[in-house]
């Protein structure tokens, strides 16, 4: 089983990287509003049980992969 | 000559200011003791300095991976027992990620690396890291960082301000990284763990520019002398 973790800057948090990306896109002629830059982490997991896998990845997120002060996260599991 | 207080300087993979920190500490009267991040225990020291650099390549978030180094367990126990811990730049980032200090350091609002002397204001001269300063004193100390934008949400900031945990601020008109409330350095609620983005160890010898960094490091040395019963 594999997990994909999406880490995003929380809403309301200034995201200078996202602002730079949005401004570049507008400079290229695309009509876009806000852009936000986060991070994707793909993880190969040892276990096959989805519930315990999700619980493990949730703990990984809280301990290391995301900083709860500034980031939110989403977990996707793939067989 | 009185015995020099021993202060640990921790090296993580990617630390780059550990030698400067050791040099500056001996210049203000301490005996620096080099410690490797993979050690499980601290040697017999009166304080710990986490120096600047790019521990573990700043991967994931600056300071995040170093905060789980084996030695950090010992640093957390040392701090819990009231031991004095100073984090400079990357060391500050590590202390925030280890949750020994409140808040987090984010990429500079400008997205540019900034390397220059900055004007600072001392908000509290009664911490073990600032006794050689006076309240409201203006200092000039260099910064050099790409991720020094200290952030706390409104609730946490209000708590920190109410507790008087902001020790150093950038001068109002000259914040180099966009930090919340112009915060340059914060102390924990117990007052024994301090982190700052400016580099006091780079501002010790007047030959190289303003020497105000010596006030921070010498305050720490004074505090270690007092806590270990050595004459000041």
Short mmCIF file of C-alpha atoms in Angstrom, two decimals:
data_model
loop_
_atom_site.label_atom_id
_atom_site.label_comp_id
_atom_site.label_asym_id
_atom_site.label_seq_id
_atom_site.Cartn_x
_atom_site.Cartn_y
_atom_site.Cartn_z
CA UNK A 1 0.00 0.00 0.00
CA UNK A 2 1.14 3.55 -0.74
CA UNK A 3 0.13 6.85 0.78
CA UNK A 4 0.20 10.27 -0.79
CA UNK A 5 0.33 13.13 1.67
CA UNK A 6 -0.61 16.62 0.47
CA UNK A 7 0.73 19.37 2.72
CA UNK A 8 -0.61 22.88 2.16
CA UNK A 9 -0.05 26.27 3.76
CA UNK A 10 -3.10 26.87 5.95
CA UNK A 11 -5.71 29.31 4.75
CA UNK A 12 -4.87 32.85 5.76
CA UNK A 13 -1.15 32.12 6.03
CA UNK A 14 0.92 34.37 3.78
CA UNK A 15 2.45 32.18 1.07
CA UNK A 16 5.18 34.19 -0.69
CA UNK A 17 6.08 31.24 -2.94
CA UNK A 18 2.46 30.97 -4.10
CA UNK A 19 2.34 34.73 -4.71
CA UNK A 20 5.48 34.53 -6.83
CA UNK A 21 4.06 31.62 -8.83
CA UNK A 22 0.70 33.40 -9.32
CA UNK A 23 2.44 36.55 -10.46
CA UNK A 24 4.60 34.59 -12.93
CA UNK A 25 1.51 32.90 -14.36
CA UNK A 26 -0.17 36.29 -14.85
CA UNK A 27 3.03 37.57 -16.43
CA UNK A 28 2.79 34.70 -18.93
CA UNK A 29 -0.71 35.87 -19.86
CA UNK A 30 -2.79 33.37 -17.85
CA UNK A 31 -5.80 34.87 -16.12
CA UNK A 32 -5.42 33.37 -12.65
CA UNK A 33 -6.20 34.45 -9.11
CA UNK A 34 -4.34 33.18 -6.04
CA UNK A 35 -1.85 30.34 -6.35
CA UNK A 36 -0.67 28.41 -3.29
CA UNK A 37 2.39 26.17 -3.13
CA UNK A 38 2.43 23.06 -0.96
CA UNK A 39 4.24 19.76 -0.96
CA UNK A 40 3.51 16.16 -2.03
CA UNK A 41 5.03 13.23 -0.12
CA UNK A 42 4.61 9.69 -1.50
CA UNK A 43 5.26 6.94 1.03
CA UNK A 44 5.46 3.18 0.61
CA UNK A 45 3.80 1.49 3.56
CA UNK A 46 4.47 -1.89 5.08
CA UNK A 47 0.93 -2.82 6.11
CA UNK A 48 -2.06 -3.78 4.00
CA UNK A 49 -4.85 -2.74 6.38
CA UNK A 50 -6.22 0.65 5.30
CA UNK A 51 -7.43 1.77 8.73
CA UNK A 52 -4.14 1.15 10.51
CA UNK A 53 -2.23 2.59 7.52
CA UNK A 54 -4.26 5.78 7.72
CA UNK A 55 -3.73 6.00 11.47
CA UNK A 56 0.04 5.56 11.00
CA UNK A 57 0.27 8.19 8.27
CA UNK A 58 -1.80 10.57 10.37
CA UNK A 59 0.75 10.20 13.17
CA UNK A 60 3.59 10.78 10.66
CA UNK A 61 1.91 14.00 9.58
CA UNK A 62 1.45 15.27 13.12
CA UNK A 63 4.99 14.36 14.22
CA UNK A 64 7.03 15.33 11.18
CA UNK A 65 5.44 15.86 7.79
CA UNK A 66 3.38 18.97 8.59
CA UNK A 67 3.72 21.76 11.13
CA UNK A 68 0.21 22.28 12.51
CA UNK A 69 0.87 25.97 13.16
CA UNK A 70 1.12 26.77 9.47
CA UNK A 71 0.20 23.71 7.44
CA UNK A 72 -2.81 21.47 6.83
CA UNK A 73 -2.56 17.98 5.34
CA UNK A 74 -4.60 15.42 3.44
CA UNK A 75 -3.91 11.70 3.18
CA UNK A 76 -4.72 9.56 0.14
CA UNK A 77 -4.19 5.79 0.28
CA UNK A 78 -3.52 3.67 -2.81
CA UNK A 79 -3.60 -0.13 -2.97
CA UNK B 1 42.38 32.98 36.55
CA UNK B 2 38.91 31.64 37.24
CA UNK B 3 37.73 28.47 35.58
CA UNK B 4 35.90 28.98 32.29
CA UNK B 5 32.25 27.87 32.14
CA UNK B 6 31.76 24.97 29.74
CA UNK B 7 29.18 25.50 26.98
CA UNK B 8 28.28 22.80 24.45
CA UNK B 9 28.15 23.76 20.76
CA UNK B 10 26.19 21.16 18.80
CA UNK B 11 27.11 20.23 15.23
CA UNK B 12 24.39 18.78 13.00
CA UNK B 13 25.10 17.58 9.46
CA UNK B 14 24.87 20.90 7.62
CA UNK B 15 25.70 23.19 10.54
CA UNK B 16 28.10 25.88 9.36
CA UNK B 17 28.39 28.37 12.22
CA UNK B 18 29.46 25.91 14.89
CA UNK B 19 33.12 26.94 14.71
CA UNK B 20 32.29 30.64 14.76
CA UNK B 21 30.04 30.04 17.77
CA UNK B 22 32.85 28.18 19.55
CA UNK B 23 35.34 30.92 18.70
CA UNK B 24 32.99 33.67 19.90
CA UNK B 25 32.17 31.82 23.13
CA UNK B 26 35.85 31.44 24.01
CA UNK B 27 36.34 35.14 23.13
CA UNK B 28 33.79 36.09 25.81
CA UNK B 29 35.25 33.78 28.45
CA UNK B 30 33.67 30.35 27.97
CA UNK B 31 35.17 26.96 27.23
CA UNK B 32 33.27 25.70 24.17
CA UNK B 33 32.72 21.93 24.03
CA UNK B 34 32.01 20.45 20.58
CA UNK B 35 29.15 17.93 20.58
CA UNK B 36 27.96 15.77 17.67
CA UNK B 37 24.22 15.53 16.98
CA UNK B 38 24.24 11.71 17.03
CA UNK B 39 25.45 11.58 20.65
CA UNK B 40 22.79 10.36 23.06
CA UNK B 41 23.97 12.40 26.04
CA UNK B 42 25.33 15.87 26.69
CA UNK B 43 28.74 16.22 28.32
CA UNK B 44 28.98 18.08 31.64
CA UNK B 45 28.16 21.63 30.50
CA UNK B 46 26.38 24.66 31.92
CA UNK B 47 24.61 25.61 28.68
CA UNK B 48 23.98 24.41 25.14
CA UNK B 49 24.25 26.41 21.93
CA UNK B 50 22.57 25.21 18.73
CA UNK B 51 24.39 27.08 15.97
CA UNK B 52 23.40 28.37 12.55
CA UNK B 53 23.58 26.52 9.27
CA UNK B 54 21.39 24.31 7.13
CA UNK B 55 20.98 21.14 9.17
CA UNK B 56 19.97 18.20 6.98
CA UNK B 57 19.90 20.55 4.00
CA UNK B 58 16.79 22.33 5.34
CA UNK B 59 14.84 19.41 3.83
CA UNK B 60 11.10 19.24 4.58
CA UNK B 61 11.10 22.36 6.81
CA UNK B 62 14.17 24.10 8.20
CA UNK B 63 15.12 22.53 11.54
CA UNK B 64 12.44 19.82 11.34
CA UNK B 65 14.72 16.83 10.82
CA UNK B 66 17.42 18.01 13.23
CA UNK B 67 14.78 18.33 15.93
CA UNK B 68 14.69 14.50 15.99
CA UNK B 69 18.48 14.00 16.22
CA UNK B 70 19.46 11.68 19.10
CA UNK B 71 21.12 14.54 20.99
CA UNK B 72 17.91 16.59 20.93
CA UNK B 73 16.36 14.17 23.43
CA UNK B 74 19.17 15.08 25.83
CA UNK B 75 18.76 18.80 25.03
CA UNK B 76 15.02 18.59 25.75
CA UNK B 77 15.73 16.89 29.12
CA UNK B 78 18.47 19.47 29.88
CA UNK B 79 16.01 22.32 29.15
CA UNK B 80 13.28 20.66 31.23
CA UNK B 81 15.70 20.64 34.18
CA UNK B 82 16.19 24.40 33.75
CA UNK B 83 19.38 24.19 31.66
CA UNK B 84 20.18 27.21 29.48
CA UNK B 85 19.77 26.64 25.75
CA UNK B 86 20.53 29.21 23.04
CA UNK B 87 19.51 28.64 19.42
CA UNK B 88 20.96 30.89 16.74
CA UNK B 89 19.34 31.04 13.29
CA UNK B 90 19.07 27.36 12.27
CA UNK B 91 19.35 26.58 15.98
CA UNK B 92 16.28 28.77 16.58
CA UNK B 93 14.47 26.88 13.80
CA UNK B 94 15.41 23.56 15.44
CA UNK B 95 14.15 24.74 18.86
CA UNK B 96 10.80 25.81 17.35
CA UNK B 97 10.41 22.50 15.53
CA UNK B 98 11.33 20.65 18.74
CA UNK B 99 8.59 22.73 20.42
CA UNK B 100 10.98 24.07 23.00
CA UNK B 101 10.12 27.52 21.67
CA UNK B 102 6.79 28.87 20.41
CA UNK B 103 6.11 29.65 16.76
CA UNK B 104 7.83 28.58 13.59
CA UNK B 105 10.28 30.09 11.09
CA UNK B 106 9.00 30.46 7.51
CA UNK B 107 10.60 31.60 4.24
CA UNK B 108 11.36 35.33 4.24
CA UNK B 109 8.40 37.35 2.94
CA UNK B 110 10.69 38.71 0.19
CA UNK B 111 11.74 35.15 -0.79
CA UNK B 112 15.28 36.57 -0.88
CA UNK B 113 18.19 35.47 1.26
CA UNK B 114 19.14 38.42 3.45
CA UNK B 115 22.67 38.97 4.75
CA UNK B 116 23.39 42.26 6.50
CA UNK B 117 23.60 44.07 9.81
CA UNK B 118 20.15 44.76 11.28
CA UNK B 119 19.05 47.17 14.01
CA UNK B 120 17.38 45.48 16.98
CA UNK B 121 15.64 46.62 20.14
CA UNK B 122 16.04 44.76 23.45
CA UNK B 123 12.57 44.17 24.88
CA UNK B 124 13.77 42.36 28.00
CA UNK B 125 17.11 42.73 29.69
CA UNK B 126 16.19 40.40 32.58
CA UNK B 127 16.69 37.08 30.79
CA UNK B 128 19.88 35.01 31.23
CA UNK B 129 20.72 35.92 27.61
CA UNK B 130 20.41 39.70 27.87
CA UNK B 131 21.61 40.79 31.32
CA UNK B 132 24.46 42.77 29.77
CA UNK B 133 21.88 44.82 27.82
CA UNK B 134 19.34 47.33 29.09
CA UNK B 135 15.59 47.50 28.36
CA UNK B 136 15.00 49.38 25.12
CA UNK B 137 18.66 49.27 24.13
CA UNK B 138 19.37 49.43 20.40
CA UNK B 139 21.73 46.71 19.12
CA UNK B 140 23.18 46.03 15.70
CA UNK B 141 23.77 42.34 14.90
CA UNK B 142 24.05 40.65 11.49
CA UNK B 143 21.44 38.31 10.03
CA UNK B 144 21.96 35.86 7.17
CA UNK B 145 18.99 33.67 6.39
CA UNK B 146 16.41 32.72 3.81
CA UNK B 147 13.86 31.38 6.29
CA UNK B 148 13.74 33.76 9.24
CA UNK B 149 10.15 34.89 9.14
CA UNK B 150 8.97 34.00 12.63
CA UNK B 151 5.26 33.26 12.68
CA UNK B 152 2.65 32.71 15.36
CA UNK B 153 -1.10 32.94 14.88
CA UNK B 154 -3.03 35.70 16.65
CA UNK B 155 -3.87 33.58 19.68
CA UNK B 156 -0.32 32.33 20.23
CA UNK B 157 1.16 35.78 19.64
CA UNK B 158 -1.20 37.31 22.21
CA UNK B 159 -0.11 34.67 24.74
CA UNK B 160 3.59 35.27 24.04
CA UNK B 161 3.22 39.03 24.26
CA UNK B 162 1.21 38.73 27.50
CA UNK B 163 3.98 36.55 28.98
CA UNK B 164 6.67 38.98 27.84
CA UNK B 165 8.44 36.27 25.82
CA UNK B 166 9.58 38.56 23.02
CA UNK B 167 13.18 39.41 23.93
CA UNK B 168 14.41 41.04 20.71
CA UNK B 169 12.57 42.84 17.94
CA UNK B 170 13.77 44.27 14.66
CA UNK B 171 13.59 48.06 14.58
CA UNK B 172 10.08 48.94 13.37
CA UNK B 173 11.18 50.29 9.99
CA UNK B 174 13.72 47.58 9.22
CA UNK B 175 12.31 44.08 9.50
CA UNK B 176 14.48 41.91 7.19
CA UNK B 177 12.10 38.94 6.82
CA UNK B 178 8.49 39.97 7.53
CA UNK B 179 8.27 38.28 10.94
CA UNK B 180 5.07 38.76 12.93
CA UNK B 181 5.27 41.72 15.35
CA UNK B 182 8.89 42.32 14.22
CA UNK B 183 9.99 39.41 16.40
CA UNK B 184 13.71 38.64 16.15
CA UNK B 185 14.10 36.48 19.25
CA UNK B 186 11.82 34.73 21.75
CA UNK B 187 12.31 32.96 25.05
CA UNK B 188 10.24 30.06 26.41
CA UNK B 189 7.78 30.59 29.24
CA UNK B 190 10.33 29.43 31.83
CA UNK B 191 12.94 31.83 30.48
CA UNK B 192 15.79 29.30 30.03
CA UNK B 193 15.52 28.62 26.28
CA UNK B 194 16.17 31.46 23.84
CA UNK B 195 16.21 31.54 20.06
CA UNK B 196 17.06 34.38 17.71
CA UNK B 197 17.61 34.80 13.99
CA UNK B 198 20.47 37.36 14.22
CA UNK B 199 23.96 35.93 14.68
CA UNK B 200 25.60 37.24 17.86
CA UNK B 201 28.65 35.03 17.15
CA UNK B 202 29.31 37.00 13.95
CA UNK B 203 29.27 40.30 15.84
CA UNK B 204 31.81 39.88 18.61
CA UNK B 205 35.06 41.38 17.34
CA UNK B 206 34.81 45.15 16.63
CA UNK B 207 37.40 44.65 13.89
CA UNK B 208 34.69 42.99 11.82
CA UNK B 209 31.84 45.45 12.51
CA UNK B 210 29.46 46.15 15.37
CA UNK B 211 30.40 44.05 18.40
CA UNK B 212 26.95 43.94 20.00
CA UNK B 213 26.66 40.17 19.62
CA UNK B 214 29.16 39.88 22.47
CA UNK B 215 26.51 41.29 24.85
CA UNK B 216 24.23 38.29 24.20
CA UNK B 217 26.98 35.66 24.47
CA UNK B 218 28.63 37.29 27.49
CA UNK B 219 25.24 37.44 29.25
CA UNK B 220 24.95 33.68 28.72
CA UNK B 221 28.47 33.13 30.06
CA UNK B 222 27.63 35.25 33.13
CA UNK B 223 24.48 33.19 33.69
CA UNK B 224 26.39 29.91 33.47
CA UNK B 225 29.00 31.22 35.92
CA UNK B 226 26.22 32.14 38.36
CA UNK B 227 24.37 28.85 37.96
CA UNK B 228 27.49 26.74 38.39
CA UNK B 229 28.90 28.75 41.27
CA UNK B 230 31.88 30.12 39.33
CA UNK B 231 32.94 33.68 40.11
CA UNK B 232 31.68 36.21 37.56
#
